[in-house]
Coordinates of C-alpha atoms in Angstrom, one line a residue:
M39 CA 37.0 75.4 160.8
K40 CA 34.0 73.2 161.7
T41 CA 34.4 69.2 162.2
F42 CA 31.5 66.9 163.1
K43 CA 31.6 63.5 165.2
Y44 CA 28.0 63.6 165.3
I45 CA 25.7 64.6 163.2
I46 CA 22.9 65.7 164.9
G47 CA 19.2 66.9 163.2
I48 CA 21.0 68.2 160.0
L49 CA 19.2 68.4 156.8
G50 CA 19.1 65.1 155.1
I51 CA 18.5 64.6 151.3
A52 CA 17.7 62.0 149.9
A53 CA 19.4 60.7 147.2
L54 CA 19.1 62.5 143.9
G55 CA 17.6 59.2 142.2
S56 CA 14.0 60.2 142.9
C57 CA 11.0 60.2 140.5
S58 CA 11.3 64.1 140.4
D59 CA 13.6 65.9 138.1
F60 CA 15.1 67.5 140.7
M61 CA 17.0 67.1 143.9
D62 CA 14.5 65.9 147.0
Y63 CA 15.1 67.6 149.8
H64 CA 13.5 66.9 153.2
E65 CA 14.2 66.6 156.8
Y66 CA 15.0 63.8 158.6
K67 CA 16.8 63.2 162.0
V68 CA 20.2 61.9 162.1
D69 CA 21.7 60.2 165.5
D70 CA 25.1 59.2 164.7
A71 CA 27.2 57.9 162.1
D72 CA 26.1 54.1 162.2
Y73 CA 22.4 55.4 161.8
I74 CA 23.4 56.4 158.3
K75 CA 25.7 53.6 157.3
E76 CA 22.8 51.3 157.5
M77 CA 21.1 52.5 154.7
F78 CA 22.3 53.4 150.9
S79 CA 19.4 56.1 150.9
R80 CA 21.1 57.4 154.1
V81 CA 24.5 57.4 152.8
G82 CA 22.7 58.9 149.7
G83 CA 21.3 61.8 151.5
F84 CA 24.4 62.9 153.4
T85 CA 26.4 62.8 150.1
T86 CA 23.7 65.1 148.7
T87 CA 24.0 67.2 151.7
I88 CA 27.6 68.3 150.3
Y89 CA 25.9 69.9 147.3
Q90 CA 24.4 72.1 149.6
Q91 CA 27.5 73.7 150.4
L92 CA 28.2 74.9 146.9
D93 CA 28.4 78.9 145.7
Q94 CA 25.6 80.0 144.2
D95 CA 24.6 83.9 143.7
F96 CA 20.8 85.2 143.6
G97 CA 21.4 88.1 145.7
N98 CA 23.5 86.6 148.6
Y99 CA 24.0 90.2 149.9
S100 CA 20.2 91.1 151.0
G101 CA 19.4 90.8 147.5
A102 CA 22.5 92.4 146.3
L103 CA 24.9 90.4 143.9
L104 CA 28.6 90.2 143.8
S105 CA 28.3 91.8 140.5
S106 CA 27.2 95.0 142.5
A107 CA 30.6 95.1 144.2
T108 CA 32.1 95.2 140.7
D109 CA 31.9 97.7 137.4
E110 CA 28.9 95.4 136.5
S111 CA 25.8 96.9 138.2
V112 CA 25.2 99.2 141.1
Y113 CA 22.8 98.0 143.7
S114 CA 19.7 100.7 143.8
H115 CA 19.0 100.3 147.4
S116 CA 21.6 102.9 148.7
G117 CA 23.2 101.3 152.4
N118 CA 23.2 97.7 151.4
E119 CA 25.8 95.6 152.7
I120 CA 27.5 95.2 149.3
E121 CA 28.8 99.0 149.5
D122 CA 31.3 97.3 152.4
F123 CA 33.5 96.3 149.7
Y124 CA 34.5 99.4 148.6
N125 CA 33.3 102.0 151.0
G126 CA 35.8 101.1 153.9
A127 CA 33.6 99.0 156.1
W128 CA 35.2 95.8 155.0
S129 CA 37.5 94.4 157.7
P130 CA 38.1 91.2 159.4
S131 CA 35.5 91.9 162.1
N132 CA 33.0 92.5 158.8
A133 CA 35.1 89.7 156.6
K134 CA 32.0 88.8 154.4
G135 CA 33.2 84.7 155.2
S136 CA 30.4 82.8 154.2
I137 CA 32.2 81.0 151.9
W138 CA 35.0 80.8 154.7
S139 CA 32.5 78.8 156.8
S140 CA 30.2 77.0 154.0
C141 CA 33.4 75.7 152.4
Y142 CA 34.9 74.3 155.8
K143 CA 31.1 72.8 156.3
G144 CA 31.7 70.9 153.1
I145 CA 35.2 69.6 153.3
S146 CA 34.6 68.3 156.8
Y147 CA 31.1 66.6 155.5
C148 CA 33.3 65.2 152.4
N149 CA 36.4 64.2 155.1
L150 CA 33.8 62.0 157.3
L151 CA 31.9 60.2 154.1
L152 CA 35.7 59.4 152.6
D153 CA 36.9 58.4 156.0
E154 CA 34.1 56.8 157.7
F155 CA 31.2 55.5 154.9
Q156 CA 33.3 53.4 152.9
G157 CA 33.5 49.7 152.5
L158 CA 29.4 49.6 153.3
T159 CA 27.3 46.5 151.7
F160 CA 23.8 47.1 153.1
P161 CA 23.7 43.5 153.9
D162 CA 19.8 43.8 154.9
Y163 CA 19.0 45.3 151.0
Q164 CA 21.4 43.2 149.2
L165 CA 17.5 41.0 147.5
D166 CA 16.2 44.5 146.7
V167 CA 15.8 44.5 142.9
D168 CA 17.7 47.5 142.5
Y169 CA 20.7 46.7 144.8
Q170 CA 23.2 46.4 142.4
K171 CA 22.5 50.0 140.9
E172 CA 22.4 51.5 144.2
M173 CA 25.7 49.7 144.8
Y174 CA 26.8 51.5 141.6
Q175 CA 26.2 54.7 142.4
Y176 CA 27.1 54.1 145.9
Q177 CA 30.8 53.5 144.9
N178 CA 30.6 57.0 142.8
Y179 CA 29.9 59.0 145.8
Q180 CA 33.7 58.9 147.1
W181 CA 34.4 60.5 143.7
E182 CA 31.9 63.1 144.0
A183 CA 33.2 63.9 147.3
R184 CA 36.8 64.0 146.2
W185 CA 35.5 66.7 143.1
A186 CA 33.4 68.6 146.0
R187 CA 36.5 68.8 148.0
A188 CA 38.6 70.1 145.6
Y189 CA 35.8 72.6 144.4
F190 CA 35.9 73.8 147.8
Y191 CA 39.2 74.3 147.9
F192 CA 39.2 76.6 144.9
L193 CA 36.7 78.5 146.1
L194 CA 39.0 78.7 149.0
V195 CA 42.0 79.7 147.4
R196 CA 41.1 82.3 145.2
Q197 CA 39.5 84.2 147.5
Y198 CA 41.8 83.6 150.5
G199 CA 45.2 82.7 148.9
D200 CA 46.9 80.0 151.7
V201 CA 44.3 78.2 153.5
P202 CA 44.5 75.3 156.1
L203 CA 44.7 72.2 154.2
K204 CA 42.0 69.2 156.1
V205 CA 42.2 66.0 154.0
N206 CA 40.8 63.6 156.9
H207 CA 38.5 63.8 159.7
M208 CA 39.3 65.5 162.8
D209 CA 38.3 66.5 166.0
A210 CA 37.7 70.7 166.3
E211 CA 40.6 71.3 168.1
T212 CA 43.2 69.6 166.0
A213 CA 41.3 71.3 162.9
N214 CA 41.5 74.4 164.3
N215 CA 45.3 74.7 165.0
L216 CA 45.9 73.6 161.3
P217 CA 48.3 76.2 159.8
R218 CA 47.7 77.9 156.5
T219 CA 49.0 75.9 153.3
P220 CA 50.7 78.2 150.7
Y221 CA 48.4 78.4 147.7
E222 CA 50.6 76.6 145.2
E223 CA 50.2 73.5 147.6
I224 CA 46.6 73.9 147.6
F225 CA 46.4 74.6 143.5
K226 CA 48.4 71.2 143.6
F227 CA 46.0 69.4 145.7
I228 CA 43.4 70.7 143.6
D229 CA 45.0 69.1 140.4
D230 CA 46.3 66.2 141.9
E231 CA 42.7 65.5 142.4
C232 CA 41.3 65.9 139.5
V233 CA 43.5 63.7 138.1
A234 CA 43.0 61.0 140.4
I235 CA 39.2 60.9 139.9
K236 CA 38.9 61.9 136.1
D237 CA 38.8 58.1 134.8
T238 CA 36.8 56.9 137.3
I239 CA 34.2 59.4 138.4
I240 CA 30.7 58.2 136.5
K241 CA 31.1 60.2 133.0
D242 CA 27.5 60.7 132.0
Y243 CA 24.6 60.0 134.1
N244 CA 22.5 59.7 131.3
S245 CA 24.2 56.9 129.5
L246 CA 24.5 54.4 132.6
G247 CA 22.9 51.2 130.8
N248 CA 21.7 48.6 132.9
M249 CA 22.7 50.9 136.0
A250 CA 20.5 53.7 134.7
L251 CA 18.4 54.9 137.8
S252 CA 14.9 56.4 137.4
Q253 CA 15.6 59.9 136.6
T254 CA 18.7 62.1 135.2
E255 CA 21.4 62.8 137.7
N256 CA 22.7 65.9 136.4
G257 CA 22.8 67.6 139.1
R258 CA 25.7 65.3 140.6
A259 CA 29.3 66.1 139.3
N260 CA 30.7 63.7 136.5
N261 CA 34.1 64.0 134.8
L262 CA 33.3 66.9 132.8
A263 CA 32.8 68.9 136.2
V264 CA 35.9 67.6 137.0
L265 CA 37.5 68.2 134.2
A266 CA 36.3 71.9 134.3
L267 CA 37.2 72.5 137.6
R268 CA 41.0 71.4 136.8
A269 CA 40.9 73.9 133.8
R270 CA 39.6 77.0 136.0
A271 CA 42.0 76.1 138.9
A272 CA 45.0 76.1 136.3
L273 CA 43.8 79.5 135.2
Y274 CA 43.7 80.8 138.3
H275 CA 46.7 79.7 139.4
A276 CA 48.5 81.1 136.3
S277 CA 47.0 84.2 136.4
P278 CA 49.6 87.3 138.4
L279 CA 47.7 87.5 141.4
F280 CA 49.3 83.4 141.9
N281 CA 52.2 83.9 139.7
P282 CA 53.6 86.9 140.1
N283 CA 56.4 85.9 138.1
N284 CA 54.8 85.1 135.4
D285 CA 55.9 81.5 134.8
R286 CA 54.8 80.2 131.2
E287 CA 54.7 76.7 131.8
L288 CA 51.7 77.9 134.4
W289 CA 49.6 79.3 131.4
H290 CA 50.7 76.1 129.0
Q291 CA 49.5 73.6 131.7
A292 CA 46.2 75.8 131.7
A293 CA 45.7 76.0 128.2
L294 CA 46.1 72.0 128.0
R295 CA 43.8 71.5 130.9
C296 CA 41.1 73.7 128.9
Q297 CA 42.1 71.9 125.9
E298 CA 41.3 68.5 127.2
C299 CA 38.1 69.5 128.7
I300 CA 36.9 71.2 125.5
N301 CA 37.7 68.0 123.9
A302 CA 36.0 65.8 126.1
C303 CA 33.0 68.1 125.9
K304 CA 32.9 67.9 122.2
A305 CA 32.9 64.1 122.3
R306 CA 30.1 64.3 124.4
G307 CA 28.1 65.9 121.2
M308 CA 28.4 69.4 123.3
N309 CA 28.7 72.8 122.0
L310 CA 27.5 76.5 122.4
V311 CA 23.4 76.7 122.3
S312 CA 21.9 79.3 119.7
D313 CA 19.9 80.6 122.4
Y314 CA 22.0 82.0 125.0
M315 CA 19.1 83.2 127.4
S316 CA 18.1 79.7 128.0
L317 CA 21.2 78.8 129.9
F318 CA 19.9 81.0 132.7
Q319 CA 16.3 80.1 132.4
S320 CA 14.4 77.5 135.4
D321 CA 14.5 74.4 132.9
N322 CA 18.4 75.2 132.0
Y323 CA 19.1 72.0 134.1
K324 CA 17.7 70.1 131.2
D325 CA 20.1 71.4 129.2
T326 CA 22.8 69.0 128.0
K327 CA 24.9 70.6 125.0
E328 CA 26.7 73.7 126.8
I329 CA 26.2 73.5 130.8
I330 CA 28.9 71.2 132.4
F331 CA 27.4 71.9 136.0
L332 CA 24.9 74.0 137.6
R333 CA 24.1 74.0 141.6
R334 CA 20.5 72.8 141.3
Q335 CA 17.8 73.7 143.5
N336 CA 15.5 71.4 145.7
T337 CA 11.7 70.5 144.9
T338 CA 10.3 73.0 147.4
S339 CA 12.0 76.0 146.4
T340 CA 10.4 77.4 143.4
N341 CA 10.6 81.5 144.1
N342 CA 10.2 85.1 142.5
N343 CA 12.8 86.3 145.1
F344 CA 15.1 87.0 142.1
E345 CA 12.7 88.8 140.0
K346 CA 11.3 90.7 143.0
Y347 CA 14.9 91.8 143.8
N348 CA 15.5 93.1 140.0
F349 CA 12.9 93.6 138.4
P350 CA 12.3 97.4 137.0
R351 CA 10.9 99.4 139.7
G352 CA 7.7 100.9 139.1
L353 CA 6.1 97.5 137.6
D354 CA 4.9 96.7 140.9
D355 CA 5.0 97.5 144.4
N356 CA 7.3 94.5 144.7
A357 CA 9.7 95.1 142.2
G358 CA 12.9 96.4 143.8
G359 CA 15.1 97.8 140.9
G360 CA 18.1 95.7 142.0
N361 CA 20.9 95.1 140.4
C362 CA 21.1 97.6 137.6
P363 CA 23.8 97.2 135.1
T364 CA 26.8 100.3 134.6
Q365 CA 27.3 101.8 131.6
N366 CA 30.7 100.6 132.0
L367 CA 29.0 97.2 131.1
V368 CA 26.8 98.5 128.2
D369 CA 29.8 100.3 126.8
A370 CA 31.8 97.1 126.3
F371 CA 29.1 95.5 123.8
E372 CA 30.2 96.0 120.4
M373 CA 28.8 97.3 117.2
T374 CA 27.6 94.5 115.2
N375 CA 29.9 95.1 113.0
G376 CA 32.5 94.2 115.5
K377 CA 33.8 97.7 116.4
A378 CA 34.0 99.2 119.6
I379 CA 31.4 102.1 120.1
T380 CA 34.7 104.3 120.7
D381 CA 35.8 103.5 116.9
N382 CA 34.8 106.3 114.5
E383 CA 34.2 103.7 111.7
S384 CA 31.6 101.6 114.2
G385 CA 28.4 104.0 113.2
Y386 CA 27.4 104.4 116.8
D387 CA 24.8 107.2 117.2
P388 CA 25.1 108.2 121.0
Q389 CA 21.3 109.4 120.5
Q390 CA 20.2 105.7 119.3
P391 CA 22.9 103.9 121.9
Y392 CA 21.3 100.7 121.5
V393 CA 21.0 100.2 117.9
N394 CA 22.8 97.7 116.0
R395 CA 24.3 96.5 119.0
D396 CA 26.2 93.1 120.0
K397 CA 23.0 91.0 120.6
R398 CA 24.4 89.7 123.7
L399 CA 23.3 93.7 125.3
S400 CA 19.5 92.4 124.4
W401 CA 19.8 89.2 126.1
I402 CA 21.4 90.5 129.3
V403 CA 20.3 94.4 129.9
A404 CA 16.7 95.9 129.5
V405 CA 16.9 99.2 128.4
N406 CA 15.0 102.5 127.8
G407 CA 12.2 102.0 125.5
E408 CA 12.0 98.1 125.3
Q409 CA 9.1 95.8 126.6
W410 CA 10.3 94.3 130.0
P411 CA 9.5 91.9 131.5
N412 CA 6.1 90.0 130.1
A413 CA 3.8 91.8 132.7
N414 CA 5.0 95.1 131.7
P415 CA 2.1 96.2 129.6
G416 CA 4.3 98.8 127.5
P417 CA 7.7 99.9 126.8
L418 CA 10.2 100.6 130.1
K419 CA 10.2 104.5 130.8
I420 CA 13.4 104.8 132.4
Y421 CA 14.2 108.4 131.9
Y422 CA 14.2 110.7 134.4
G423 CA 10.0 111.2 135.7
G424 CA 9.1 108.3 133.5
Q425 CA 7.5 105.2 135.4
H426 CA 10.4 103.4 136.0
G427 CA 13.3 105.7 136.3
L428 CA 14.3 108.4 138.9
P429 CA 13.3 110.4 141.1
T430 CA 11.2 107.2 142.0
T431 CA 12.8 105.5 145.3
Y432 CA 14.7 102.5 144.2
A433 CA 14.2 103.1 140.6
T434 CA 17.6 102.4 138.5
P435 CA 20.6 104.9 139.4
T436 CA 22.1 103.6 135.9
G437 CA 19.7 103.7 133.6
Y438 CA 19.4 100.0 132.8
Y439 CA 17.6 96.9 134.3
L440 CA 18.7 93.4 134.6
K441 CA 17.4 90.3 132.5
K442 CA 20.0 87.5 133.1
Y443 CA 18.9 85.2 135.3
C444 CA 15.2 87.0 135.3
N445 CA 12.3 84.7 134.3
P446 CA 10.7 87.0 132.2
S447 CA 7.2 85.2 132.9
T448 CA 7.2 85.7 136.7
V449 CA 4.5 87.7 137.7
I450 CA 4.9 89.6 141.4
S451 CA 1.9 91.3 141.9
A452 CA 0.3 91.0 145.6
T453 CA -3.1 89.8 143.8
G454 CA -1.8 87.1 141.9
A455 CA 1.9 85.6 141.8
N456 CA 3.9 82.8 140.4
S457 CA 7.2 81.5 141.1
F458 CA 10.1 79.2 139.1
Y459 CA 13.3 77.6 140.1
H460 CA 16.8 79.3 139.3
N461 CA 19.7 76.8 139.1
W462 CA 23.3 78.6 139.4
V463 CA 25.3 77.7 136.1
I464 CA 28.6 76.9 137.9
F465 CA 30.4 75.9 134.4
R466 CA 29.5 76.1 131.3
L467 CA 31.5 75.2 127.9
A468 CA 31.6 78.9 126.6
E469 CA 33.4 79.7 129.3
I470 CA 36.1 77.0 128.7
Y471 CA 36.9 78.6 125.3
L472 CA 37.6 81.9 127.1
D473 CA 39.9 80.4 129.7
L474 CA 42.0 78.5 126.8
A475 CA 42.0 81.9 124.7
E476 CA 43.2 83.5 127.9
A477 CA 45.7 80.8 128.6
M478 CA 47.0 80.5 125.0
L479 CA 47.5 84.1 124.7
N480 CA 49.8 84.1 128.0
Y481 CA 51.7 81.4 126.9
T482 CA 52.5 82.2 123.1
G483 CA 52.4 85.8 123.3
S484 CA 50.2 86.1 120.6
G485 CA 46.2 85.9 119.7
Y486 CA 47.1 84.2 116.7
E487 CA 49.4 81.1 117.5
T488 CA 48.8 77.7 118.1
A489 CA 51.8 75.6 119.7
D490 CA 52.6 71.7 120.0
G491 CA 49.7 69.7 121.5
L492 CA 47.4 72.4 121.4
N493 CA 45.1 73.0 118.2
M494 CA 43.3 76.2 118.9
S495 CA 45.0 79.7 118.6
A496 CA 43.4 82.2 121.4
A497 CA 41.6 84.1 118.4
Q498 CA 39.7 80.6 117.2
A499 CA 39.1 80.1 120.7
I500 CA 37.1 83.6 121.1
N501 CA 35.8 83.3 117.9
V502 CA 33.5 80.3 118.9
V503 CA 31.9 82.3 121.7
R504 CA 31.4 85.4 119.7
A505 CA 29.6 83.3 116.6
R506 CA 26.9 82.6 119.2
A507 CA 26.1 86.2 119.0
G508 CA 26.7 86.8 115.3
Q509 CA 29.5 88.8 115.9
P510 CA 32.3 88.6 113.4
N511 CA 35.4 87.0 114.1
I512 CA 37.9 89.3 116.3
A513 CA 40.0 91.7 113.8
T514 CA 43.8 90.4 112.9
G515 CA 46.9 91.9 113.1
L516 CA 46.1 93.2 117.2
S517 CA 49.5 93.3 119.4
A518 CA 49.5 90.9 122.5
D519 CA 48.6 94.0 124.7
E520 CA 45.6 95.2 122.3
F521 CA 44.2 91.5 122.3
K522 CA 44.3 91.2 125.6
K523 CA 42.2 94.1 126.1
R524 CA 39.7 93.0 123.3
Y525 CA 39.5 89.3 125.7
E526 CA 38.8 91.3 129.0
N527 CA 35.9 93.0 127.2
E528 CA 34.6 89.7 125.6
R529 CA 34.9 88.2 128.9
F530 CA 33.2 90.9 130.7
V531 CA 30.0 90.6 127.9
E532 CA 30.0 87.1 127.6
L533 CA 29.9 86.1 131.5
A534 CA 28.1 89.1 133.4
F535 CA 26.5 88.2 136.0
E536 CA 28.1 84.8 136.5
G537 CA 30.3 85.3 139.1
H538 CA 33.4 85.9 137.7
R539 CA 34.0 89.5 137.1
F540 CA 34.5 90.1 141.0
F541 CA 37.5 87.6 140.8
D542 CA 38.7 88.3 137.1
L543 CA 39.9 91.7 138.1
R544 CA 41.5 90.5 141.0
R545 CA 43.5 87.5 139.6
W546 CA 44.7 90.0 136.9
K547 CA 45.5 92.8 139.1
K548 CA 43.8 95.2 137.5
A549 CA 41.1 96.4 140.2
P550 CA 42.1 99.7 140.0
E551 CA 41.9 100.0 136.5
Y552 CA 37.9 99.0 136.6
L553 CA 36.7 99.1 139.7
T554 CA 37.0 102.7 141.0
T555 CA 34.8 104.7 138.4
I556 CA 31.2 104.0 138.3
R557 CA 29.3 105.3 135.0
K558 CA 25.9 105.8 134.4
M559 CA 23.3 106.9 131.7
D560 CA 21.2 109.8 132.2
I561 CA 18.0 109.6 130.0
T562 CA 15.5 113.2 129.8
M563 CA 12.4 113.6 127.6
D564 CA 12.0 116.9 126.3
A565 CA 8.8 118.7 125.2
D566 CA 8.8 117.3 121.8
S567 CA 8.5 113.4 123.5
V568 CA 12.7 113.1 122.3
M569 CA 15.0 111.3 124.2
H570 CA 18.4 112.6 125.1
Y571 CA 21.0 110.5 126.4
T572 CA 23.9 111.6 128.3
P573 CA 26.3 109.1 129.5
G574 CA 28.4 110.2 132.9
V575 CA 30.3 109.1 136.1
L576 CA 27.8 108.0 138.6
E577 CA 30.3 107.7 141.9
T578 CA 34.2 107.3 142.2
R579 CA 34.8 104.1 144.6
Q580 CA 37.8 103.3 147.1
W581 CA 40.4 100.6 146.4
S582 CA 43.4 99.3 148.3
D583 CA 45.5 96.1 147.3
N584 CA 44.9 94.1 150.1
M585 CA 41.8 94.0 148.8
Y586 CA 42.7 91.4 145.9
L587 CA 42.7 88.7 148.7
F588 CA 39.5 88.5 151.5
P589 CA 40.4 89.2 155.5
I590 CA 40.0 85.8 157.1
P591 CA 37.3 86.0 159.5
Q592 CA 38.6 87.5 163.0
S593 CA 36.4 85.0 164.4
E594 CA 38.4 82.3 162.8
I595 CA 41.7 83.8 163.8
Q596 CA 40.8 84.1 167.3
K597 CA 40.4 80.3 167.5
A598 CA 42.8 79.2 165.4
G599 CA 46.2 79.6 167.2
N600 CA 48.3 78.8 163.9
L601 CA 45.8 80.7 161.7
T602 CA 47.4 84.3 160.3
Q603 CA 46.1 87.3 158.4
N604 CA 46.4 88.3 155.1
A605 CA 48.3 90.8 154.3
G606 CA 47.1 94.9 154.9
W607 CA 43.8 93.6 156.9

């Protein structure tokens, strides 16, 4: 863990209340805490550095997404470090520990702000015309910091289980000798913090009346972000990985927290937007209907790296192929009649596999024969020997390319290129509906029952999400186990490539069921230009139960006398 007495040459960030629509990042030199305390803008800049430590995944593993360590996708560049998660190379000395370091760095920033930068009045600026507005925002920084600290601890506990709990600014020696706090206490800390700040943090940065600054502040956490964090953390706490005795009251509490968040969103006029794809495009920061909180990009970082990683190989020399959706994922998309493709009455045609499928398939996955992206003048030729298929180096090994989060208008040619913003969605309303469905199913033991204080059944919550895609309501009369399978499938489809699958399969303790066999679609074209589709197994991956939690980085074990390793590592 890191701790800070003086902050030297950190990346300073001006307060979000600038004239730009995005966080305004620029560097300035910070000499010490007293220097920061002199001006509101410096404290605001320091506060905004906390947001830099929030998670995102636009190719954190040299272009590979965490999804490519699951059954969602396969990275087309063999030998990528993402393979360490399942090929036996994952270890305490190769711990994939960026979350450990970034979260404890963020926690240190939060603690420093909370311990050192409270009670300031900035007397030299009391005559400024915006002084009252700035002080109003300054008072909110403490609530933002407490939310962020709770969120960092959620990231840590879901990944490591027991972790050191540091809630005050302290020197490095003290911090490095903290013991691990049991995960039950970490979850309690997160919940307590959310309760403490949910009614005091700013509710809506767009409706501050006379206190409104010059631009929207939706890059900062508001009370809905607090409620969403509380709901998600409660769901994880109730899940089998952290609830081995299946205490039903934990599921009850998770359901209550999800409903509280949904009610608050509905009171704000929020709902699921009709245009699913817009949630993951460059201007998604403007959404006020479904997105609860996202990690916004700064003003100088438009780029086309994500598209270069993931655009179809053969489109351009800069197109990498990238994170290619699996047949496992594609098979999860139902037919438009709501039946699984394995159902004999579904109408599924194996030789026209993408006809009459759940619309979300076309929103998330690029398939053979469709025109994608805009710069591609014709249909994708993913069949063997086609322009975008094998045996071309780095072409998709699964038969599919990724659409989600890719901007179809991006041009990556060496002779002409453009770039866009990429903002990572952390909480959105559809997820909270699915979280509620899971909590209700496990609390009531049925997909169709409600309970005192809870006004939606699991089926009703799922159906809100399905309706956006035009899918019929989930079937009635399913047993609890059958309903759970349908729920898991719904979550797989709706939240694909948003960073959930890796941790969902771990918290459910179902990784061996899903992660060991990765499937593909072989596509060939015969002499009469007729396509033939043959699904098959691409690869078999290793799994060991110690991988339900990450190893703590060996470097942290060595410098922290009271820090123990997770079992099996």
